[in-house]
C-alpha positions as YAML, in Angstrom:
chain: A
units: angstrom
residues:
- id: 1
  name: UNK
  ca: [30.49, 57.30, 87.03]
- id: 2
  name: UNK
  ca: [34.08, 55.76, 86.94]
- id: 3
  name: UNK
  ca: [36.17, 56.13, 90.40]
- id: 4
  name: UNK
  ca: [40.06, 55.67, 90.77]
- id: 5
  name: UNK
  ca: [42.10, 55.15, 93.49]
- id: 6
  name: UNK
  ca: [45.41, 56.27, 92.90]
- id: 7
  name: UNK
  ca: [46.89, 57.34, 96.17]
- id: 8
  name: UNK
  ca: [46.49, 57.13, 100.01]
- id: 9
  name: UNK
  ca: [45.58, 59.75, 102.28]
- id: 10
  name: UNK
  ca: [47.04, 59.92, 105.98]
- id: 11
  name: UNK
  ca: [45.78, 62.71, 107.96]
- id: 12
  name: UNK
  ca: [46.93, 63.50, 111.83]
- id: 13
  name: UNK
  ca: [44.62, 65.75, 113.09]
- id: 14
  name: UNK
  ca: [43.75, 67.83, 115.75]
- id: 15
  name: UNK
  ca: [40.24, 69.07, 117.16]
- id: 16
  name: UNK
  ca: [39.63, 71.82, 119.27]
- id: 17
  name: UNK
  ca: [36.41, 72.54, 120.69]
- id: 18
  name: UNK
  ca: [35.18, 76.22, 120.37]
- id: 19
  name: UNK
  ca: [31.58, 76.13, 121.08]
- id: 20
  name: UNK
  ca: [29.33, 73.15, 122.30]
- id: 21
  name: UNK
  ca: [28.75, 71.99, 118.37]
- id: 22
  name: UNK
  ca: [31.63, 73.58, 116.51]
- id: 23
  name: UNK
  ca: [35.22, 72.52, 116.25]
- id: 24
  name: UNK
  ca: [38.48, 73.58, 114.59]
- id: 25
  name: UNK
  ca: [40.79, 70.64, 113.03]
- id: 26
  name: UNK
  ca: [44.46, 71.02, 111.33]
- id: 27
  name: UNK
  ca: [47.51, 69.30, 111.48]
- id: 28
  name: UNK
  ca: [49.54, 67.44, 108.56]
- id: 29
  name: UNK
  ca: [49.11, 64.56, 106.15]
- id: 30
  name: UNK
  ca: [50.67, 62.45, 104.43]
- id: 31
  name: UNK
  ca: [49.95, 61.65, 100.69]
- id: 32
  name: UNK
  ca: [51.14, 58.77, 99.14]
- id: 33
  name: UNK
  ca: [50.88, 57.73, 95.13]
- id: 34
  name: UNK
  ca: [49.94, 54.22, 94.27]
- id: 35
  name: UNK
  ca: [50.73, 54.92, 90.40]
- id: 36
  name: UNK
  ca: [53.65, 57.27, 90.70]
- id: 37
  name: UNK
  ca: [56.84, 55.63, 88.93]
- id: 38
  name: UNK
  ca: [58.60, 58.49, 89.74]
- id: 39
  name: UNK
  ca: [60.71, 58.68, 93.26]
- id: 40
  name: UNK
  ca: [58.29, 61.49, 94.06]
- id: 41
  name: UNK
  ca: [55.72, 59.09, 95.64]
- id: 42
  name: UNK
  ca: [55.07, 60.93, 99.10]
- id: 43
  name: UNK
  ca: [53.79, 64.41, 99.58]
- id: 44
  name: UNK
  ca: [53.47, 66.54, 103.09]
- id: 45
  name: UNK
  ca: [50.28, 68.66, 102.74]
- id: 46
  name: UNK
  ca: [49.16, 70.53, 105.91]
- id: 47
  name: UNK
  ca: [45.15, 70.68, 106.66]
- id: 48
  name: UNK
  ca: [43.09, 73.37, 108.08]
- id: 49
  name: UNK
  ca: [39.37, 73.19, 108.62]
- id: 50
  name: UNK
  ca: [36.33, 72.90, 110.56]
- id: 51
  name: UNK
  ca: [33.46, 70.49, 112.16]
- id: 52
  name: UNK
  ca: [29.90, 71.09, 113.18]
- id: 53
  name: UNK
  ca: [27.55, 68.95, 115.38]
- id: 54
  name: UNK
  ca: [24.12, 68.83, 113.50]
- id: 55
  name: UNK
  ca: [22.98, 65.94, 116.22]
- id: 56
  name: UNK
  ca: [25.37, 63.94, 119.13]
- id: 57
  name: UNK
  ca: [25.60, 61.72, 115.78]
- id: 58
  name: UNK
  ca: [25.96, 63.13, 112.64]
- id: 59
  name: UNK
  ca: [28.50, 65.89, 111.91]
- id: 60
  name: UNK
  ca: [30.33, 67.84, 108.66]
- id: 61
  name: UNK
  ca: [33.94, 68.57, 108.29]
- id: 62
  name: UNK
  ca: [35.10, 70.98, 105.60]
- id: 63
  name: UNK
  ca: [38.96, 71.65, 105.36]
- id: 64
  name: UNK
  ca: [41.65, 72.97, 102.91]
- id: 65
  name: UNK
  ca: [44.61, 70.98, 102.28]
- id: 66
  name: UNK
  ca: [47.47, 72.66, 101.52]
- id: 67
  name: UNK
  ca: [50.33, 71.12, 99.40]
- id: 68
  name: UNK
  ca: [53.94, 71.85, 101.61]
- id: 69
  name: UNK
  ca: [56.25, 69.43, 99.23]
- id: 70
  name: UNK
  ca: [56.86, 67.78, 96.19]
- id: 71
  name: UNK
  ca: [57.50, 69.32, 92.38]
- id: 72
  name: UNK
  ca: [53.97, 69.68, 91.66]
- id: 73
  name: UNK
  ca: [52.57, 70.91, 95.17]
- id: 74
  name: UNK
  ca: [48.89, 69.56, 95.43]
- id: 75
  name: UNK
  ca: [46.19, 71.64, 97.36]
- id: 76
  name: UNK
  ca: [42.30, 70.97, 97.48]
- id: 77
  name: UNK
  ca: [39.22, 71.42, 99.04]
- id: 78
  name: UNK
  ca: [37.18, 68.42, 101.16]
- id: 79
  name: UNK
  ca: [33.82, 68.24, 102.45]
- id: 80
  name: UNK
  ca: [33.25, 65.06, 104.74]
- id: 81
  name: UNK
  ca: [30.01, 64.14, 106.86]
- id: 82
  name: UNK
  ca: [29.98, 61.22, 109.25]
- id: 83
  name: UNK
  ca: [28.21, 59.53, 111.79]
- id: 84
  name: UNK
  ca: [28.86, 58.54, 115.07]
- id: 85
  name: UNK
  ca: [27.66, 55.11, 116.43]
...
């Protein structure tokens, strides 16, 4: 398994609380390209997505990022778990 880093990922993002284990998260990010040679280096995507509270510590986050700018407008799909210390 071969991994590449080729760009950096800013995200500014806000939670909202909907039930006592489940949150709502969006707001924008900002892409940037550490290989581009192009001027088109920097790309605006907008995220939408969730959170859920399996313990006080652990949690999920799925969200959608969707591609606002740029020629080639770049949109996927992340799943993200993390722990709380």
């Amino acid at each position: 398994m071969k991994f590449k880093f080729d760009y950096i990922s800013i995200p500014v993002l806000v939670k909202y609380e909907i039930a006592e284990k489940f949150n709502l998260i969006g707001g924008p990010s900002l892409f940037y390209s550490l290989e581009s040679e192009d001027d088109d280096k920097t790309r605006f995507n907008f995220d939408l997505g969730a959170s859920y509270n399996f313990t006080e510590n652990f949690f999920v986050e799925p969200r959608y990022s969707a591609g606002l700018t740029g020629d080639l407008k770049v949109s996927h799909f992340l799943i993200g778990a993390g722990y709380k210390f």
